[in-house]
Amino acid sequence: MSNKKHFKLTVNGEEQEFLAEPRELLIHTLRERLRQTGPHIGCETSHCGACTVTMNGKSVKACTVFVAQADGADITTIEGLGNPDSLHVLQEAFKEHHGLQCGFCTPGMITRASKLLEENPTPTEEEVRFGMAGNICRCTGYQNIVKSILAAASEMNAAKEAAE
Amino acid sequence: MIPAAFEYYRPKDMAGVLSVLEEHGDDARVVAGGHSLIPMMKLRMAEVPHLIDLQDVAGLTGISIDAGRVRIGAMTTQHEIINHAGLSDVAPIMREASLQIADPQVRYMGTVGGNVANGDPGNDMPGLMQCLDATFILVGPDGERSVAARDFYEAAYMTDRADDEVLTAVEFAASKGGYAYEKQKRKIGDYATAAAAVLITKDGGTCASASIAMTNLSDTPVYSVDAGAALVGTSLDEASMKAAVDAMLGDIDPTEDNRGPIEFKRHAASVILRRAIENAWDRA
């Protein structure tokens, strides 16, 4: 049975149009159809957050959204935050503070952290840990992820101050 | 991980929702935030040939507070509940509980209506709604009706909602006095091993009213009339505290699972209820 429908997404600033079954999970659309393979799949129970993207200004787990629900949405993945030639402050901070090892959770971590810092630019350590609680990491023990995010927050705030 | 195929509908109004529900009966389900239904569909534990997305349906979002009465549209997300200043003033227990539900990503999507209509005893909002003596608004082919949260839950995944009805809002009176939502869980995002919702008002040093409901300690949320009654008129001395806990233990019916055996859950329920009562009393 195929009941493909026409969908439209804006992903990392580019409009994408395609036919897909409504049941296709957004994470599969992003990875397999649109080749944004930064967001990962770490579970099938919506716990791990490796698939986290920003959709219409919210951090969402792309494994728990049907493409049909996302029709018309504006989505940012890790690929849209920065690239090897021009790293996002968070990407730079994760590198600097050793906030990753295998790198599998990192795209979701950084995408989530970007939203967290947008909503709370000066988080405490506790607020970072709580605000990142939807993202699981098997390598780092979280300590350096927290450090990376706090460092990125300071950097972003300093840059903001300098610009004012 | 891979859900079965379905027909997808995204109506703009409730009439559109109801017509699909009427046509397909049991084979149609509404999806709100999708954070209970989609996981079940991915595990093929829920079969939904016709999926009706509520996101564009007018009139299902928003929090209004009018003359001490709170109305929260069913599609209001946990994230919105947490960040709504007015709601935190008139019913601070909502924010306290929402912050203990799931994780940030899930809270951006998961809705109050989905939480209360789901029927999973693990959900936190149902007990909270019973504690608040909330009313659920349901819309069906014959129009709108109200049902008390305390009468809504029949068994696990069985509620008073008919297949052709949609829960559109929850309503409750602004709470007075002290409040607490205490939840024992294994980790972030876990359903409760035991949780307690408590509202208490004080008259001088005496408890004037108390409302107590428990989460995930039976196949439905448990509103314990007797536990609340045991506190009223007392100064919350040890005897009345023990009476309340004993009354609560008489009303719950936990089952053994990964969160522990029955005796442990009864113990956890006792500890959590005491904490919630003490906390609510201090805030009253």
XYZ file of C-alpha atoms in Angstrom:
448
model
C 0.000 0.000 0.000
C 1.354 3.308 -0.973
C -0.442 6.525 -0.218
C 2.223 9.056 -1.009
C 1.435 12.688 -0.573
C 3.134 15.891 -1.482
C 5.031 17.567 1.351
C 7.067 20.714 1.710
C 9.727 21.432 4.337
C 12.258 24.178 4.813
C 15.437 22.489 6.004
C 18.440 24.595 6.941
C 17.004 27.452 4.920
C 16.318 25.462 1.762
C 12.852 24.588 0.557
C 12.363 20.915 -0.120
C 9.402 19.349 -1.880
C 8.843 15.658 -2.284
C 6.357 12.796 -2.252
C 6.323 10.578 0.808
C 4.069 8.345 2.812
C 2.568 10.213 5.770
C 3.967 7.544 8.123
C 7.546 8.374 7.217
C 9.274 9.597 10.362
C 10.844 13.021 10.083
C 14.229 11.578 11.053
C 14.083 9.237 8.057
C 13.001 12.069 5.777
C 15.951 14.152 6.911
C 18.513 11.378 6.731
C 17.446 9.249 3.806
C 15.585 11.654 1.594
C 17.323 14.951 2.245
C 20.755 13.530 3.158
C 21.063 15.479 6.381
C 22.703 12.565 8.169
C 23.918 14.503 11.189
C 20.805 13.770 13.270
C 21.004 10.145 14.369
C 18.761 7.356 15.603
C 19.684 5.891 18.973
C 16.454 4.318 20.132
C 12.886 3.521 19.197
C 11.230 4.767 22.367
C 11.805 8.538 22.112
C 14.309 8.658 24.972
C 17.776 9.292 23.574
C 17.396 12.589 21.700
C 20.095 11.762 19.122
C 17.558 12.763 16.448
C 16.926 16.214 17.961
C 16.343 19.017 15.459
C 14.769 22.446 15.796
C 11.304 22.540 14.263
C 9.389 25.829 14.204
C 11.439 27.065 17.143
C 11.097 23.953 19.283
C 13.588 21.229 20.095
C 11.939 18.076 18.856
C 12.895 14.445 18.559
C 12.555 13.872 14.835
C 11.917 10.163 15.440
C 8.606 11.050 17.055
C 7.172 13.270 14.347
C 5.567 11.997 11.160
C 6.622 13.846 8.041
C 2.946 14.628 7.518
C 2.832 16.477 10.831
C 5.927 18.431 9.853
C 4.488 19.519 6.499
C 5.201 23.229 6.081
C 7.660 23.326 8.973
C 10.953 25.186 9.223
C 13.661 22.812 10.406
C 17.249 23.302 11.464
C 19.615 20.370 11.853
C 23.236 20.344 12.974
C 24.218 20.904 9.329
C 22.373 24.221 9.455
C 24.082 25.447 12.609
C 27.621 25.381 11.315
C 30.079 23.531 9.115
C 33.781 22.593 9.286
C 34.774 25.936 7.737
C 32.575 27.987 9.985
C 31.806 26.343 13.292
C 28.938 27.410 15.505
C 30.071 28.646 18.915
C 28.682 25.469 20.452
C 30.524 23.273 17.969
C 33.741 25.091 18.754
C 33.097 24.730 22.498
C 32.353 20.986 22.260
C 35.640 20.579 20.393
C 37.593 22.740 22.826
C 36.158 21.183 26.007
C 36.101 17.594 24.800
C 32.305 17.425 24.876
C 32.186 14.428 22.554
C 33.840 11.085 21.994
C 32.058 8.802 19.528
C 30.094 11.792 18.249
C 26.824 9.961 17.826
C 24.838 12.046 20.335
C 26.642 15.271 19.427
C 24.398 16.593 16.625
C 21.331 16.205 18.835
C 23.176 17.581 21.853
C 24.365 20.692 20.067
C 21.063 21.326 18.328
C 19.241 21.027 21.656
C 21.857 23.183 23.413
C 21.421 25.916 20.799
C 17.735 26.153 21.664
C 18.422 25.953 25.393
C 20.817 28.913 25.204
C 18.373 30.854 23.094
C 15.720 30.456 25.796
C 18.104 30.802 28.713
C 21.323 32.599 27.715
C 22.804 32.442 31.229
C 21.998 28.991 32.577
C 23.417 27.565 35.767
C 25.071 24.156 35.662
C 21.896 22.654 37.092
C 19.773 24.336 34.434
C 22.048 22.990 31.718
C 21.803 19.460 33.075
C 18.017 19.688 33.377
C 17.658 21.441 30.030
C 19.688 18.702 28.322
C 17.926 15.830 30.069
C 16.237 14.663 26.879
C 19.623 13.797 25.359
C 21.518 10.690 26.348
C 25.272 10.216 25.936
C 27.098 6.913 26.446
C 30.654 8.256 26.212
C 31.271 11.486 28.048
C 29.535 11.148 31.393
C 28.035 14.554 30.573
C 30.565 16.593 32.571
C 32.364 17.955 29.545
C 29.132 18.501 27.672
C 27.977 20.746 30.512
C 31.347 22.518 30.449
C 31.088 23.007 26.684
C 27.622 24.481 26.895
C 28.500 26.820 29.762
C 31.616 27.949 27.877
C 29.583 28.572 24.733
C 27.074 30.564 26.780
C 29.843 32.810 28.169
C 31.290 33.256 24.730
C 27.952 34.156 23.192
C 27.180 36.595 25.991
C 30.593 38.224 25.702
C 30.141 38.592 21.951
C 26.691 40.081 22.503
C 28.104 42.585 25.008
C 30.937 43.535 22.698
C 28.445 44.161 19.902
C 26.375 46.501 22.037
C 10.607 1.694 14.839
C 8.552 1.550 11.651
C 4.854 2.346 12.015
C 2.248 0.798 9.760
C 0.770 2.889 6.973
C -2.205 5.111 7.638
C -4.420 7.690 5.991
C -3.586 11.143 7.302
C -6.039 13.964 7.888
C -5.332 17.499 9.039
C -8.731 19.165 9.437
C -9.101 22.839 10.294
C -12.119 22.502 12.541
C -13.766 20.095 14.938
C -16.496 19.227 12.447
C -13.781 17.868 10.174
C -12.345 15.792 13.022
C -15.704 14.406 14.043
C -16.648 13.417 10.513
C -13.540 11.237 10.173
C -14.153 9.726 13.606
C -17.751 9.022 12.671
C -16.842 7.457 9.358
C -14.056 5.224 10.623
C -14.998 4.592 14.260
C -12.421 2.494 16.045
C -10.062 2.672 13.072
C -9.519 6.412 13.536
C -7.539 8.155 16.254
C -6.579 11.749 16.859
C -2.941 12.665 17.303
C -2.025 15.639 19.478
C 1.651 15.935 20.432
C 2.167 12.367 19.302
C 4.523 11.471 22.124
C 2.535 8.538 23.443
C 0.711 7.514 20.275
C 3.646 7.561 17.834
C 5.897 5.455 20.102
C 3.047 2.920 20.344
C 2.588 2.986 16.561
C 6.328 2.467 16.063
C 6.146 -0.632 18.240
C 2.983 -1.676 16.367
C 1.132 -1.755 19.651
C -1.354 0.784 18.376
C -2.998 0.274 15.019
C -4.333 3.478 13.535
C -5.487 3.158 9.917
C -6.849 6.730 10.010
C -4.824 9.361 11.823
C -6.380 12.753 12.472
C -3.873 15.482 13.291
C -5.335 18.141 15.601
C -2.589 20.732 15.108
C -4.609 22.977 12.765
C -7.958 22.603 14.508
C -9.056 26.012 15.711
C -9.900 26.601 19.342
C -7.843 23.861 20.981
C -4.919 25.903 22.260
C -4.457 28.568 24.852
C -4.745 29.101 28.565
C -7.417 31.437 29.872
C -7.986 32.526 33.440
C -11.296 34.164 34.100
C -12.789 34.963 37.507
C -10.772 32.271 39.222
C -11.592 29.652 36.618
C -8.776 28.194 34.523
C -9.368 26.734 31.074
C -6.539 25.034 29.223
C -7.092 23.987 25.625
C -6.315 20.342 25.005
C -3.501 21.108 22.537
C -1.628 23.305 25.022
C 1.837 21.833 25.453
C 3.674 21.086 28.681
C 6.230 23.688 27.602
C 3.488 26.322 27.416
C 2.125 25.336 30.817
C 5.564 25.721 32.386
C 6.145 29.128 30.838
C 2.713 30.670 31.405
C 3.127 33.273 34.141
C -0.590 33.679 34.865
C -1.104 29.958 35.306
C 1.829 29.723 37.698
C 0.123 32.387 39.826
C -3.269 30.711 40.078
C -2.289 27.023 39.913
C 1.424 26.679 40.627
C 1.081 22.910 41.006
C 0.686 22.713 37.212
C 4.170 24.032 36.561
C 5.654 21.944 39.358
C 4.152 18.781 37.885
C 4.918 19.608 34.244
C 8.583 20.051 35.059
C 8.597 16.460 36.288
C 7.041 15.114 33.103
C 9.312 13.660 30.417
C 12.122 15.882 29.081
C 12.426 19.222 27.252
C 11.841 17.872 23.743
C 8.810 15.855 24.780
C 7.411 18.861 26.674
C 7.549 21.031 23.540
C 5.230 18.563 21.819
C 3.241 16.676 24.458
C -0.090 18.279 25.317
C -2.241 18.462 28.402
C -5.154 16.922 26.506
C -3.083 14.011 25.290
C -1.701 13.456 28.761
C -5.118 13.276 30.394
C -6.920 11.446 27.571
C -4.214 8.816 27.004
C -5.447 6.673 29.873
C -2.016 5.340 30.822
C -1.834 5.267 34.630
C 1.802 6.339 34.291
C 0.810 9.802 33.083
C 1.114 12.484 35.758
C -1.637 14.908 34.749
C -4.606 12.611 35.460
C -3.918 12.407 39.202
C -3.142 16.095 39.232
C -6.475 16.848 37.540
C -8.278 14.725 40.123
C -6.506 16.592 42.891
C -7.608 19.908 41.327
C -11.128 18.530 40.848
C -10.854 19.433 37.184
C -13.546 19.040 34.581
C -12.823 17.640 31.123
C -14.697 19.011 28.135
C -15.503 16.474 25.437
C -16.997 17.134 22.041
C -18.795 14.449 20.078
C -21.479 14.094 17.430
C -24.145 15.145 19.925
C -22.270 18.249 21.029
C -20.297 19.117 24.113
C -20.380 17.500 27.536
C -18.359 17.754 30.737
C -17.051 14.987 32.896
C -15.251 15.256 36.209
C -11.640 14.094 36.153
C -12.529 12.077 39.240
C -15.076 10.113 37.180
C -13.136 9.888 33.910
C -10.762 6.971 34.468
C -12.131 3.440 34.343
C -9.088 1.181 33.857
C -5.726 1.238 32.085
C -6.335 2.930 28.721
C -10.073 2.881 29.410
C -11.755 6.212 30.018
C -15.220 7.696 29.871
C -14.388 9.195 26.454
C -16.310 7.507 23.642
C -14.518 6.562 20.398
C -16.253 9.350 18.515
C -15.449 12.046 21.078
C -12.490 14.418 21.386
C -11.283 15.944 24.630
C -11.036 19.655 23.888
C -10.159 21.341 27.190
C -9.588 20.927 30.902
C -11.054 23.369 33.400
C -10.523 23.861 37.097
C -10.800 26.479 39.802
C -7.709 28.453 40.720
C -6.134 26.674 43.658
C -5.757 28.300 47.057
C -3.301 27.509 49.797
C -0.389 25.128 49.576
C 0.416 22.686 46.833
C 2.921 19.985 45.996
C 3.535 17.450 43.280
C 6.083 14.937 44.537
C 7.261 12.185 42.222
C 9.596 9.268 42.838
C 11.135 8.086 39.591
C 14.156 6.113 38.475
C 15.444 8.794 36.154
C 14.426 11.790 34.035
C 11.538 10.968 31.774
C 10.416 7.924 33.697
C 6.860 7.396 34.767
C 6.459 7.511 38.530
C 7.233 4.660 40.866
C 4.894 6.691 43.038
C 3.709 10.278 42.874
C 1.368 12.405 44.922
C -0.556 15.583 44.155
C -1.606 17.515 47.235
C -3.506 20.765 47.770
C -4.019 22.065 51.307
C -5.658 25.146 52.755
C -5.054 26.321 56.290
C -7.200 28.169 58.771
C -4.789 29.416 61.393
C -2.844 26.323 62.408
C -5.574 23.955 61.286
C -6.016 22.180 57.985
C -9.199 23.548 56.442
C -9.234 21.413 53.303
C -7.036 18.809 51.686
C -7.155 17.134 48.308
C -4.938 14.139 47.594
C -4.441 12.073 44.449
C -1.829 9.441 43.612
C -0.161 8.559 40.298
C 0.803 5.163 38.865
C -0.242 3.168 41.900
C -3.283 1.507 40.361
C -4.620 0.953 36.845
C -6.070 4.468 37.101
C -5.088 7.587 39.008
C -6.339 7.380 42.579
C -8.193 10.262 44.209
C -8.211 9.416 47.903
C -11.155 11.122 49.597
C -10.306 9.533 52.925
C -6.668 10.598 52.857
C -7.702 14.222 52.446
C -10.441 13.914 55.058
C -7.951 12.516 57.579
C -6.087 15.826 57.551
C -9.017 18.242 57.756
C -9.483 19.791 61.188
C -6.075 18.653 62.388
C -2.826 20.524 62.868
C -1.066 17.823 60.854
C 0.265 16.043 63.901
C 1.831 12.617 63.453
C -1.449 10.801 64.135
C -3.326 12.621 61.360
C -0.412 12.250 58.974
C -0.362 8.523 59.605
C -4.131 8.346 59.199
C -3.866 10.073 55.818
C -1.117 7.750 54.632
C -3.027 4.688 55.834
C -6.157 5.878 54.068
C -4.186 6.366 50.858
C -2.669 2.888 51.190
C -6.191 1.526 51.447
C -7.107 3.099 48.125
C -4.132 2.223 45.919
C -3.562 -1.087 44.179
C -0.067 -1.130 42.664
C 1.278 -3.943 40.528
C 4.801 -5.312 40.350
C 6.977 -4.223 37.430
C 10.523 -2.999 36.746
C 9.949 -0.182 39.216
C 9.658 -2.660 42.045
C 7.471 -5.121 43.892
C 4.161 -4.170 45.428
C 5.491 -3.713 48.961
C 8.182 -1.352 47.742
C 5.661 0.701 45.812
C 3.457 0.961 48.882
C 6.467 2.121 50.867
C 7.453 4.632 48.171
C 3.851 5.884 48.027
C 3.880 6.467 51.794
C 7.139 8.400 51.698
C 6.105 10.474 48.702
C 2.707 11.337 50.144
C 4.263 12.441 53.437
C 6.691 14.655 51.558
C 3.942 16.144 49.444
C 1.734 16.842 52.448
C 4.597 18.466 54.392
C 5.573 20.523 51.385
C 2.005 21.663 50.686
C 1.482 22.444 54.383
C 4.627 24.596 54.477
C 3.436 26.507 51.425
C -0.164 26.916 52.673
